[in-house]
Short mmCIF file of C-alpha atoms and ligand atoms in Angstrom, two decimals:
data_model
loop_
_atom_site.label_atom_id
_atom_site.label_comp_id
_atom_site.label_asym_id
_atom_site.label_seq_id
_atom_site.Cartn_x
_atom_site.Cartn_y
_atom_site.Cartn_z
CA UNK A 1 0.00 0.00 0.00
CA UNK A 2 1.50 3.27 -1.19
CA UNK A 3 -1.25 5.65 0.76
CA UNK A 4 -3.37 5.12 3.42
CA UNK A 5 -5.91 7.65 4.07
CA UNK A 6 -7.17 7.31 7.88
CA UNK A 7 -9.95 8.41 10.38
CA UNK A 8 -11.87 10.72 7.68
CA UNK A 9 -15.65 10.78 6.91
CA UNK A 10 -16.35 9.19 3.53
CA UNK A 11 -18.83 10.63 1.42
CA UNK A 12 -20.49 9.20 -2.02
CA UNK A 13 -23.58 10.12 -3.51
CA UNK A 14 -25.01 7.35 -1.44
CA UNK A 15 -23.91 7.43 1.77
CA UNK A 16 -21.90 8.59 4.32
CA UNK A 17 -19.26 7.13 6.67
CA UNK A 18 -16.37 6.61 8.44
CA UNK A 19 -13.44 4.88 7.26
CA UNK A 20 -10.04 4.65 6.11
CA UNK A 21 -8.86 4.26 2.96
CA UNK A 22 -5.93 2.82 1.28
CA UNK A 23 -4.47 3.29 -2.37
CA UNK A 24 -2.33 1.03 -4.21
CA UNK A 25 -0.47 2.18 -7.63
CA UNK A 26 -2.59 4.88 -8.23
CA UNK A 27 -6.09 2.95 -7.36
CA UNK A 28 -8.20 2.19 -3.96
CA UNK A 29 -7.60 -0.88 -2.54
CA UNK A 30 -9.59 -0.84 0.46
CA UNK A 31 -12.30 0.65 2.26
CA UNK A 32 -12.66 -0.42 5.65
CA UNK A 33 -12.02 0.18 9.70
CA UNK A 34 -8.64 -0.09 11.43
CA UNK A 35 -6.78 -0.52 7.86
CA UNK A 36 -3.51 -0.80 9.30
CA UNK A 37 -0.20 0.56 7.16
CA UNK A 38 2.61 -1.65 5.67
CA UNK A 39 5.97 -0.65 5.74
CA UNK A 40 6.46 2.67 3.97
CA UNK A 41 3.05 3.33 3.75
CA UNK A 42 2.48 6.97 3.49
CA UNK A 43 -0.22 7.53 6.22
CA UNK A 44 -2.50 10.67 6.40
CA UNK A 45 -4.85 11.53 9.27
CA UNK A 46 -8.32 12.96 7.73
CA UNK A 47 -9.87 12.74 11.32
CA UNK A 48 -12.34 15.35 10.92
CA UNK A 49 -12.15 15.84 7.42
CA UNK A 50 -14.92 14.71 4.67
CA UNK A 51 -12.98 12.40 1.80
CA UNK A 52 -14.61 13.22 -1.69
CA UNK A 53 -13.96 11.81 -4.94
CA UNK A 54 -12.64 14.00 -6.62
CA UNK A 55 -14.77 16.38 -9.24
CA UNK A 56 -15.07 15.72 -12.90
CA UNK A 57 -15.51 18.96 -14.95
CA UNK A 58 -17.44 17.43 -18.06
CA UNK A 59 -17.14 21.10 -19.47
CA UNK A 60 -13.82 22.88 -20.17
CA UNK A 61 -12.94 25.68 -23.00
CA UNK A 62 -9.08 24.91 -22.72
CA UNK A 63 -6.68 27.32 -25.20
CA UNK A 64 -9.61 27.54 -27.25
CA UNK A 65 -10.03 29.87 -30.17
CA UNK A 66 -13.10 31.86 -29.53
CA UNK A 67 -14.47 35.48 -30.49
CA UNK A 68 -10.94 36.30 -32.54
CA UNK A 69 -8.71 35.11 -30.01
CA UNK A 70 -7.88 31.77 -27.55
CA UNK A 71 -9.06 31.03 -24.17
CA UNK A 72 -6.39 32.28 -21.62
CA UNK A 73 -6.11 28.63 -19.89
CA UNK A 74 -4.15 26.39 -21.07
CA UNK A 75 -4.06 22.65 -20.80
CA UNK A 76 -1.50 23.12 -17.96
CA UNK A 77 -2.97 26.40 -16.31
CA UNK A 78 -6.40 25.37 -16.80
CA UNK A 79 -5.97 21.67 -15.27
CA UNK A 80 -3.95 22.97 -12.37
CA UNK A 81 -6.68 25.38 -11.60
CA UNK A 82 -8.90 22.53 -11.54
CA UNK A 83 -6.24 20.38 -8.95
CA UNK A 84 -6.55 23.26 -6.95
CA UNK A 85 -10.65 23.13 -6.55
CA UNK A 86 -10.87 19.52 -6.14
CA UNK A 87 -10.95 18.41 -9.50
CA UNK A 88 -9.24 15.67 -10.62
CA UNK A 89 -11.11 14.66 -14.54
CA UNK A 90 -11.95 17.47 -16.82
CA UNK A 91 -13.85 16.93 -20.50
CA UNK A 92 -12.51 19.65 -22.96
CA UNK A 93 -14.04 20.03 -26.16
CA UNK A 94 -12.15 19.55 -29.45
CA UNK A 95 -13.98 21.74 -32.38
CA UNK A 96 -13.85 19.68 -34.87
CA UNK A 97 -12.40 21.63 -38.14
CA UNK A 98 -14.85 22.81 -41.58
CA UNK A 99 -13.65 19.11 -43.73
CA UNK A 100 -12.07 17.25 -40.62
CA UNK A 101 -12.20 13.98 -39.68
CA UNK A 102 -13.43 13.48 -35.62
CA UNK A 103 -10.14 11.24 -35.21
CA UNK A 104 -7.75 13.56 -36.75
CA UNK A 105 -9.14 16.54 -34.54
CA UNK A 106 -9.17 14.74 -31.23
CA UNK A 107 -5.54 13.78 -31.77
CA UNK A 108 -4.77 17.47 -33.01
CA UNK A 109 -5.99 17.95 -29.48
CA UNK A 110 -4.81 15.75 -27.65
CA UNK A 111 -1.06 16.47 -28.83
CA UNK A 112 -1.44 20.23 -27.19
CA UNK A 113 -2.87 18.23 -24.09
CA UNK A 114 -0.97 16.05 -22.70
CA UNK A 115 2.54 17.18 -22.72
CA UNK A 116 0.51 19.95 -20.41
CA UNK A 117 -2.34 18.74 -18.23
CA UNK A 118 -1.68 18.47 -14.22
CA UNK A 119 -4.94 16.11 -13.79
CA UNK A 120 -6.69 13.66 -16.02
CA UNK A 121 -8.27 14.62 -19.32
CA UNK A 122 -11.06 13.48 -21.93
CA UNK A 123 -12.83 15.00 -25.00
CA UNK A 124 -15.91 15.41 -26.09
CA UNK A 125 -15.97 16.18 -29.91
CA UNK A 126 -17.59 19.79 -30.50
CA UNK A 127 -19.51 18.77 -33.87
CA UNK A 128 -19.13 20.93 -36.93
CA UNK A 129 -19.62 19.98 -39.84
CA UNK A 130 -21.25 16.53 -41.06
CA UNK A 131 -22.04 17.46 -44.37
CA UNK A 132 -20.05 14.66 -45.87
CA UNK A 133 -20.99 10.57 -45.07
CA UNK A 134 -17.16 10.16 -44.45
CA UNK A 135 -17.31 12.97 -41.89
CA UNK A 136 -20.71 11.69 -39.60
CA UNK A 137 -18.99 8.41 -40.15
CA UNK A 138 -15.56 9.64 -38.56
CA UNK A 139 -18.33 9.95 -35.34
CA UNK A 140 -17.41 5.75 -35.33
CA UNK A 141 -13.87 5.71 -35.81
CA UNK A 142 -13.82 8.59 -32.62
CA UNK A 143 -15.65 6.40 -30.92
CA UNK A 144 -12.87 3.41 -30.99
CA UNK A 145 -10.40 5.59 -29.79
CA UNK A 146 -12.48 6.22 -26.38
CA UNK A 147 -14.05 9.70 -27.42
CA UNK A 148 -17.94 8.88 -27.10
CA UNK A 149 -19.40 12.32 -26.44
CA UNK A 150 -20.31 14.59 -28.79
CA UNK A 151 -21.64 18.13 -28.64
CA UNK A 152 -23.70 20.12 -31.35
CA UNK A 153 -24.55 24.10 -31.45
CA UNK A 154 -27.34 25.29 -32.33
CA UNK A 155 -26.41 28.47 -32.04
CA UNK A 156 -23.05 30.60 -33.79
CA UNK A 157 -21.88 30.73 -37.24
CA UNK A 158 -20.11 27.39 -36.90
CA UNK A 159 -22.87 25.24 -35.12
CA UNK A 160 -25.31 22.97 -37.52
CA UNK A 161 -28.68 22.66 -38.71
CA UNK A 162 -31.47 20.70 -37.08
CA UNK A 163 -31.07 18.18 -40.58
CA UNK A 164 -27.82 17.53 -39.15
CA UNK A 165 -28.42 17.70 -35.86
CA UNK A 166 -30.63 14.99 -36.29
CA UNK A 167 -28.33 13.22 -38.23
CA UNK A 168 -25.62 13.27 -35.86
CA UNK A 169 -28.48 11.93 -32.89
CA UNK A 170 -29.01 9.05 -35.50
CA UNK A 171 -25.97 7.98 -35.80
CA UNK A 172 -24.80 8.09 -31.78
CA UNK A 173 -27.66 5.95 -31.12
CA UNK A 174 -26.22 3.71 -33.46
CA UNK A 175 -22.73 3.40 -32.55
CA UNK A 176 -23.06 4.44 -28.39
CA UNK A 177 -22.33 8.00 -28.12
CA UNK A 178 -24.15 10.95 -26.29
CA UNK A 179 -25.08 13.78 -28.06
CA UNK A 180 -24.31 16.88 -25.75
CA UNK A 181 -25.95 20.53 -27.29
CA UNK A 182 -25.59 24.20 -26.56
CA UNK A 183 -29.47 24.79 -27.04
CA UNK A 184 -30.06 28.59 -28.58
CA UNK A 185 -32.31 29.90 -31.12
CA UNK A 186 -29.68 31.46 -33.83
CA UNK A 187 -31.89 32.61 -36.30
CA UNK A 188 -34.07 34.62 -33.73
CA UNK A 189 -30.44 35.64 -31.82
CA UNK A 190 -29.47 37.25 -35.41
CA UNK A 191 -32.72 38.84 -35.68
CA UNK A 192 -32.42 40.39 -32.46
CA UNK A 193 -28.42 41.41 -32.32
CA UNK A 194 -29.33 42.93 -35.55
CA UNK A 195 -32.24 44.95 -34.55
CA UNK A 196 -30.60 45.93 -30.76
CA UNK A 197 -27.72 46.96 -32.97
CA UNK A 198 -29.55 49.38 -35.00
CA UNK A 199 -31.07 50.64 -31.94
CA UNK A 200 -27.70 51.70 -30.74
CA UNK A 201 -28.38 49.38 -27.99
CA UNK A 202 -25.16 48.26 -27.90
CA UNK A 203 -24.16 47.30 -24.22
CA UNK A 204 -23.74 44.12 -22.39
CA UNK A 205 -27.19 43.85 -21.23
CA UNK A 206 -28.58 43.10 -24.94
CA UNK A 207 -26.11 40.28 -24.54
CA UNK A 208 -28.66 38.77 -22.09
CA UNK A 209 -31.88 40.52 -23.63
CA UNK A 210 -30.57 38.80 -27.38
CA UNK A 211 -30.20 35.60 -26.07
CA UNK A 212 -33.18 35.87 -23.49
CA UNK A 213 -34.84 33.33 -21.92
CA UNK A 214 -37.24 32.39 -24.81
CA UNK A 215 -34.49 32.20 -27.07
CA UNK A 216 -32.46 29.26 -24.70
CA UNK A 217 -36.15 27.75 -24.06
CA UNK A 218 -37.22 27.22 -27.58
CA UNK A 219 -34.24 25.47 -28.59
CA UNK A 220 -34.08 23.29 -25.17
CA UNK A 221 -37.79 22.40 -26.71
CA UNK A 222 -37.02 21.25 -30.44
CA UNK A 223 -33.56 20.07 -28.95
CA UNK A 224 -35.48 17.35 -26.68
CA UNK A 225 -37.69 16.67 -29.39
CA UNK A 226 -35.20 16.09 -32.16
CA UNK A 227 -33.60 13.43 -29.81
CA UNK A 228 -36.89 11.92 -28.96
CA UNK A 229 -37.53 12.10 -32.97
CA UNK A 230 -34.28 10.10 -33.55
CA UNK A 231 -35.20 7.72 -30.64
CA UNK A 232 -32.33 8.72 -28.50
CA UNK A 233 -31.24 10.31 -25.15
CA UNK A 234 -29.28 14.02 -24.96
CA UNK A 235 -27.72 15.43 -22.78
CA UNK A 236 -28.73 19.61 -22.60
CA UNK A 237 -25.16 21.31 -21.14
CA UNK A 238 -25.05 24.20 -19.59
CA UNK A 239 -28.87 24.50 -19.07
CA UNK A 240 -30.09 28.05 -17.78
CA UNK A 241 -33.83 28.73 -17.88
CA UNK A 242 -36.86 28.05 -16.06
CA UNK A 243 -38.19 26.48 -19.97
CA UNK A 244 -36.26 24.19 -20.41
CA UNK A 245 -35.88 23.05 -16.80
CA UNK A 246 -39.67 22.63 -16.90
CA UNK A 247 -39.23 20.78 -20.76
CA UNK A 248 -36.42 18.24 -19.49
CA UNK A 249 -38.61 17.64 -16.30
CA UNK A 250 -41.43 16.82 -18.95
CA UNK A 251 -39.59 14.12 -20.90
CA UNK A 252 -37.88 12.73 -17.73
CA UNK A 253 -41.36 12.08 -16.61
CA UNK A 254 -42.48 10.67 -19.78
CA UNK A 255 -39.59 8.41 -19.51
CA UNK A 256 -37.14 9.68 -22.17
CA UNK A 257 -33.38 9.62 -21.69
CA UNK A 258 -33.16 13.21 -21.63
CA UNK A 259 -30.02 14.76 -19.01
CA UNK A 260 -29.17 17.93 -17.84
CA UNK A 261 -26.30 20.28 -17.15
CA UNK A 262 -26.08 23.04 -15.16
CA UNK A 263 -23.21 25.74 -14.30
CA UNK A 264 -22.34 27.37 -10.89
CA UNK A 265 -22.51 30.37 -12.37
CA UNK A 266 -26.10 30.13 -13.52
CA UNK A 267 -26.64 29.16 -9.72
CA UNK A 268 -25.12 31.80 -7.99
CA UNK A 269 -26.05 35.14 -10.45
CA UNK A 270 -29.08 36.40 -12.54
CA UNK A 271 -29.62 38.74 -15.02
CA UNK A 272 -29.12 41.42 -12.72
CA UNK A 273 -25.28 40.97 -13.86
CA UNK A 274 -25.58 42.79 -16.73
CA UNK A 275 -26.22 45.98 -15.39
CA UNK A 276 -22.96 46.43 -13.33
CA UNK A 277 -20.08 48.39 -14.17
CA UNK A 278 -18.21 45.66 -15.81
CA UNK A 279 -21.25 44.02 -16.65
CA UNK A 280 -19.01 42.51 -19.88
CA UNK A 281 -17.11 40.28 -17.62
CA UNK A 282 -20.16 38.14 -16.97
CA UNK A 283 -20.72 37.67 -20.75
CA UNK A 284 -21.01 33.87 -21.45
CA UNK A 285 -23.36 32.08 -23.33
CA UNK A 286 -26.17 31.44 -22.45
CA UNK A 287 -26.45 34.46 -20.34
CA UNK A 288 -27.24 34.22 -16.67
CA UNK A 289 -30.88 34.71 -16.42
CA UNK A 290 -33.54 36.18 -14.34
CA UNK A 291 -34.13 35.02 -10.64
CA UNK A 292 -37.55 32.63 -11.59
CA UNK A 293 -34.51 30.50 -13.95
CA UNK A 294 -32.66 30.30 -10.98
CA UNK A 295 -34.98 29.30 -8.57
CA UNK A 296 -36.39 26.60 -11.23
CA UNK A 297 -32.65 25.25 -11.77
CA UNK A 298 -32.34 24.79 -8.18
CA UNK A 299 -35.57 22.88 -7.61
CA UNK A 300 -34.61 20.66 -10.38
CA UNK A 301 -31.22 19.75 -8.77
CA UNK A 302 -33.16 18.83 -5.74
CA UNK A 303 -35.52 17.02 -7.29
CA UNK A 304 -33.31 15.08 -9.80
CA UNK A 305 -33.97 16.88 -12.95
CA UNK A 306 -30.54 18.20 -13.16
CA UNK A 307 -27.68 15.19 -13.64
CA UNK A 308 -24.42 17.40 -13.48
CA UNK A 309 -22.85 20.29 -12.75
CA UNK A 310 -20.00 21.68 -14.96
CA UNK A 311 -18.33 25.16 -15.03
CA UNK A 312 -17.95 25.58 -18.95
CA UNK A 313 -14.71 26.95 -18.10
CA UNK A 314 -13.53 29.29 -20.98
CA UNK A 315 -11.82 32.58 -19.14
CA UNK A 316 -10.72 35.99 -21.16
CA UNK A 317 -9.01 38.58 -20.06
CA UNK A 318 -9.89 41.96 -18.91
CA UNK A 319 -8.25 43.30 -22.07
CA UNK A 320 -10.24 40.84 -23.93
CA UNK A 321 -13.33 41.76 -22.37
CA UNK A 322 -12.75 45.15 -22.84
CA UNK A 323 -13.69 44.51 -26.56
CA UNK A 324 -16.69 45.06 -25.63
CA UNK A 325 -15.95 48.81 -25.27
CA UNK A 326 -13.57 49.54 -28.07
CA UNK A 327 -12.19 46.66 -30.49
CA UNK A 328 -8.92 44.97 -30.76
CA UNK A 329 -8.52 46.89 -34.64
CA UNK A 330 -9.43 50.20 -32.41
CA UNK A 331 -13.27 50.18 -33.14
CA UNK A 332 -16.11 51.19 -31.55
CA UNK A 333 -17.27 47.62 -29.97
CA UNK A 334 -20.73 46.63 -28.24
CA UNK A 335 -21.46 43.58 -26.91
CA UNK A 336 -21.32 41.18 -29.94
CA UNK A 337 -17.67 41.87 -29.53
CA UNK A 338 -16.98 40.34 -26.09
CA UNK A 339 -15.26 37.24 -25.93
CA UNK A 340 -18.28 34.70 -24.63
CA UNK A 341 -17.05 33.17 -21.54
CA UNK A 342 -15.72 32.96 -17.87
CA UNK A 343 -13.14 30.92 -15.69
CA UNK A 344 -15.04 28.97 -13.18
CA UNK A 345 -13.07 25.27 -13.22
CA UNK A 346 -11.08 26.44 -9.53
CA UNK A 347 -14.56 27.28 -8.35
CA UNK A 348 -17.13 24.32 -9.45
CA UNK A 349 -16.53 21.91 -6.59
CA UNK A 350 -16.03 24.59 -3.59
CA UNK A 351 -18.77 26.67 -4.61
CA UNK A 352 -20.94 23.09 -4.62
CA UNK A 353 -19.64 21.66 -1.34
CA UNK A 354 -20.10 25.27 0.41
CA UNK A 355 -23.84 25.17 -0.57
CA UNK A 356 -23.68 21.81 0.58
CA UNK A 357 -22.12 23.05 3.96
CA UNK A 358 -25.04 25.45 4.46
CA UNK A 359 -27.52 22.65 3.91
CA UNK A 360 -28.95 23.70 1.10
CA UNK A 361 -28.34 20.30 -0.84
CA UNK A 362 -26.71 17.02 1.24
CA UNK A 363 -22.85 16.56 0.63
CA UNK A 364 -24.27 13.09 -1.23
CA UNK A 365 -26.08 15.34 -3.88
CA UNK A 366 -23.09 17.42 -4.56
CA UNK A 367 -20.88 13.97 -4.97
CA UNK A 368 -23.38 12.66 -7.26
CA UNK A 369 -23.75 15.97 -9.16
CA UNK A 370 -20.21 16.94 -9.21
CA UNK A 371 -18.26 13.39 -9.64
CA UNK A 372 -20.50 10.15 -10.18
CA UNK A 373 -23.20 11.32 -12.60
CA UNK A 374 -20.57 12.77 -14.88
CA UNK A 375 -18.46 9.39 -14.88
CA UNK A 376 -21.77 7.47 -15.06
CA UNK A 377 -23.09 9.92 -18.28
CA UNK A 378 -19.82 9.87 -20.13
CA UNK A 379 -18.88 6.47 -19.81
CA UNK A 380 -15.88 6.65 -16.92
CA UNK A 381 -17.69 4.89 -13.80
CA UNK A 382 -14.98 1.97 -14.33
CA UNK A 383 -12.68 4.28 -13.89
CA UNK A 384 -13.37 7.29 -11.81
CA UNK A 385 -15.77 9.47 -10.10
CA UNK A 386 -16.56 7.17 -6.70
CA UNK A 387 -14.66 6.07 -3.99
CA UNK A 388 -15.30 2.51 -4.70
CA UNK A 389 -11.80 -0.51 -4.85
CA UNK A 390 -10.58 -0.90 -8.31
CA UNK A 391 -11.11 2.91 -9.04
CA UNK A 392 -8.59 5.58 -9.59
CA UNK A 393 -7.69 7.14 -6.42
CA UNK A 394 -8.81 10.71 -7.09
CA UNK A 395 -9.87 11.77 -3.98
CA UNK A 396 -10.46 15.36 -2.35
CA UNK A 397 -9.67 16.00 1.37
CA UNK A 398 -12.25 18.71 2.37
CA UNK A 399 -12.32 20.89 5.48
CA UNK A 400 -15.89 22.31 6.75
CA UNK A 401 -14.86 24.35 8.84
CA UNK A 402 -12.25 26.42 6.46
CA UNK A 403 -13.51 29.59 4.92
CA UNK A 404 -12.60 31.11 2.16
CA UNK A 405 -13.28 34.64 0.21
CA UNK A 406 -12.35 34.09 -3.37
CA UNK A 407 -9.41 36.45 -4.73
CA UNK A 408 -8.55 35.83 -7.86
CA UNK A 409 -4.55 36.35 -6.96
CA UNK A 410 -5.51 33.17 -5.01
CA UNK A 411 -6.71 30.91 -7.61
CA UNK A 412 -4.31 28.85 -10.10
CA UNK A 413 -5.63 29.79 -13.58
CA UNK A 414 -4.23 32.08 -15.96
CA UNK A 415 -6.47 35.11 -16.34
CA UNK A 416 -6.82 38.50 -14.13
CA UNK A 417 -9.82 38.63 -13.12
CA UNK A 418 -12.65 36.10 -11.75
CA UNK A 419 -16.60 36.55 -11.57
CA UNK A 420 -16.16 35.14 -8.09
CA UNK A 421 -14.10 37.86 -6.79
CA UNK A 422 -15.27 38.19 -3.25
CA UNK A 423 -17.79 34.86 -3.14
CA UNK A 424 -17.70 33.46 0.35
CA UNK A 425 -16.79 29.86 0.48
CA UNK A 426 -17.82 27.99 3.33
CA UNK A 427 -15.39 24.81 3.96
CA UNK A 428 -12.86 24.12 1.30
CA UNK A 429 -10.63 21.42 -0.30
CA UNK A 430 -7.44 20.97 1.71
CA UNK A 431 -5.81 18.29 -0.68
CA UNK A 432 -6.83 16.58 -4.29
CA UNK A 433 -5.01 13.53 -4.77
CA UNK A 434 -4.75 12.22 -8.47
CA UNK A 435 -4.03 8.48 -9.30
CA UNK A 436 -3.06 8.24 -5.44
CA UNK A 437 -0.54 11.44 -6.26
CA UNK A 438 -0.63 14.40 -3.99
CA UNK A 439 -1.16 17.25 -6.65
CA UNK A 440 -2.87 20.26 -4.16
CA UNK A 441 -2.30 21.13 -0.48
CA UNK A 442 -3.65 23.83 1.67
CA UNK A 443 -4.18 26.57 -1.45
CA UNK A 444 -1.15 25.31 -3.09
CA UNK A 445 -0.17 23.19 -6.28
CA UNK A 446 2.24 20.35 -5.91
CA UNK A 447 1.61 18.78 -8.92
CA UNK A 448 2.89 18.34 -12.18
CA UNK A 449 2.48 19.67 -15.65
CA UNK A 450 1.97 16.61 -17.99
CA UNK A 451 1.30 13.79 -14.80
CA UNK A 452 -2.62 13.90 -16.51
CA UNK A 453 -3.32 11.20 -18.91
CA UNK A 454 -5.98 10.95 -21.56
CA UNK A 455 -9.09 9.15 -19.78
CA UNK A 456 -10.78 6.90 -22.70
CA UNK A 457 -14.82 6.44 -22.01
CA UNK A 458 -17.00 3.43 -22.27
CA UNK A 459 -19.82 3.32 -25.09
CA UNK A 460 -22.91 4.76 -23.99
CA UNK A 461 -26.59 3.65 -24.16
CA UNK A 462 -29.58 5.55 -22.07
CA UNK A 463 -32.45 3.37 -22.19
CA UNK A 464 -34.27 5.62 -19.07
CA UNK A 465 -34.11 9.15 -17.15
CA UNK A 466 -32.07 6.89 -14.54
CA UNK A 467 -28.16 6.64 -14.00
N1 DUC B 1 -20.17 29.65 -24.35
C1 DUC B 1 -19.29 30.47 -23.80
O1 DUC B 1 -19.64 31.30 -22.97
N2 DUC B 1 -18.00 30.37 -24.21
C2 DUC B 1 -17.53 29.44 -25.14
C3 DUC B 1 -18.51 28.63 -25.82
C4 DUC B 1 -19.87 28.76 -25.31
O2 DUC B 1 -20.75 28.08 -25.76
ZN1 ZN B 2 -22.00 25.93 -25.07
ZN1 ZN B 3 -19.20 25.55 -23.44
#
């Protein structure tokens, strides 16, 4: 036994205990009482502590090109940000190029990841363009490689058509693969940027007002019913309105195979965002929404409408946000001009575990939303995201009584600024072991750049709403 974990409270998203733990080569070996160390045994007292499996992001924007320029993490910065909030797994998506094949874009990918990445890695494949057989067929040779997830847009210039939406439903069904989708109404979006525009209504409020909460609702609507058209589950990420709550919550009932994503961010802010000073920090889409979304969102995660929680992680700078206000090419800008996106991968699992802490959801919830539905959804629950023997020992020491204000000099990424500057965390990760491998300790990194492998997933089939 390499590590043995001792005296701490166990939590999964069924139950809660106390126990010690031991870790062999990277993977749990035991669960039990009175586990007693071999020689050299590295022993660690969690007496008082809650042990966690550690978080799996299934949403990450890593280096990528967005809104004329990249994404300010990195697979390094961006994974040891993650270390550092108790995440061990994150999913980045690879946007699949106009005329490339899936395979040849994940391993364009997954060259710039993992010479970096501090933690453990997958892909989902950010679909783009299936207008050729060979290229919806390159879904099945993705597949074989472990990449099994697969996300559509409905909305910007380079997501697809319903036709090929449906197509690419079609053929996951066929070959096991879940169809994530960023559900917004483009064609209505365009109508309204345009006409806002005109206006001279140019700030970041018609952001939010342009991509409103009819606009996200509508396309959660035809979204669930294109999947239930092809006769196959979905998976809705980053899920913000009180619509399509209320239109998952629908199918689920019905029976359909129909999962949900939310983000912390659409937790923890409304609309009301927009009309600060630097209201163009907060600009990510879908917009937060008003307070009647966020009230539905959180019902749902109590009642079990919502599956997982992700951060969709994809940080600018304040420069880059500043686009906004005057282009990079010295133009006057408005809001079509912000970079879409915010950092939120250091802030996911405290931010979950704090509303946890104040009872607002059990610690069991948060496990299940945070670690074991996301393993379960995209095909890793061999592998990860439970504190079970025979899985990788990514585990999260976490202290309820330690509070924390977020700073964003205190967090690990690579951008200067956060939307949580000033959110008060209560209890916080101490230490996130990966693979049995200490990698954060007490608001430090220990870890190392390129120790995170390339996680392949399981094939996927959803017969019911049930994990
Ligand atoms: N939304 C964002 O806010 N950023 C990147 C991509 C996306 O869909
Ligand atoms: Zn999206
Ligand atoms: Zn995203």
């Amino acid at each position: 036994m390499d590590l043995l974990i001792k005296n701490g409270t166990l939590v999964t998203a069924k139950s809660t205990f106390k126990a010690d733990l031991a870790v062999k080569n990277g993977k749990i070996t035991a669960i039990g009482t009175n586990l007693k160390p071999e020689k050299g045994t590295e022993v660690v007292d969690a007496r008082g502590k809650l042990v966690l499996p550690g978080a799996i992001d299934g949403h990450t924007h890593l280096a990528m090109p967005f809104g004329g320029t990249i994404s300010s993490d990195d697979y390094f910065t961006g994974t040891r940000s993650a270390a550092c909030g108790g995440t061990t797994t994150v999913f980045d998506f690879v946007l699949q190029g106009q005329g490339e094949l899936m395979q040849d874009a994940f391993k364009r990918r997954d060259k710039l990841a993992a010479p970096d990445a501090a933690v453990d890695y997958a892909f989902h494949i950010g679909v783009c363009d299936v207008t050729e057989d060979r290229l919806l067929d390159s879904m099945e040779d993705v597949v074989k490689e472990g990449v099994t997830s697969f996300k559509v847009f409905m909305v910007y210039d380079f997501g697809v058509d319903d036709g090929s939406f449906y197509k690419v439903l079609q053929k996951a069904a066929k070959i096991g693969g879940l169809v994530g989708v960023h559900a917004e109404n483009r064609d209505v979006n365009n109508v309204l940027v345009a006409q806002y525009l005109k206006e001279g209504k140019t700030d970041a409020w018609w952001h939010y007002m342009a991509k409103n909460e009819k606009i996200e609702g509508e396309a959660d609507v035809r979204a669930i019913n294109l999947a239930r058209m092809a006769g196959t589950s979905l998976y809705i990420v980053h899920l913000a309105c009180k619509q399509g709550v209320d239109a998952v919550t629908k199918a689920r009932d019905e029976g359909y195979p129909i999962f949900a994503e939310t983000c912390p961010q659409y937790l923890n802010f409304t609309n009301e965002v927009y009309k600060r000073e630097r209201a163009r920090d907060y600009v990510c889409s879908p917009p937060m929404k008003g307070k009647e979304s966020q009230d539905a969102i959180w019902e749902a995660i109590k009642r079990g409408d919502i599956a997982t929680i992700a951060t969709d992680h994809c940080p600018f700078t304040r420069a880059e946000k500043d686009w906004g206000i005057k282009t990079k090419d010295g133009k006057k800008g408005n809001f079509t001009t912000i970079p879409n996106g915010c950092a939120g991968i250091e802030n996911m699992y405290p931010y979950i575990l704090s509303e946890a802490n104040k009872g607002r959801i059990s610690f069991n919830r948060a496990v299940e939303l945070c670690a074991t539905n996301p393993s379960k959804l995209f095909g890793l629950d061999d592998q990860k995201g439970a504190l079970e023997v025979g899985l990788d020992a990514d585990i999260v020491l976490y202290d309820r009584k330690k509070n924390v204000t977020i700073r964003n000099k205190d967090l690990h990424g690579a951008t200067d600024h956060t939307i949580w500057e000033g959110a008060k965390i209560k209890g916080y990760p101490v230490a996130t072991y990966s693979r049995g491998k200490l990698v954060y300790k007490d608001g430090q990194f220990v870890g190392e750049k390129g120790y995170g492998k390339l996680v392949r997933c399981k094939t996927l089939k959803f017969k019911n709403p049930q994990l």
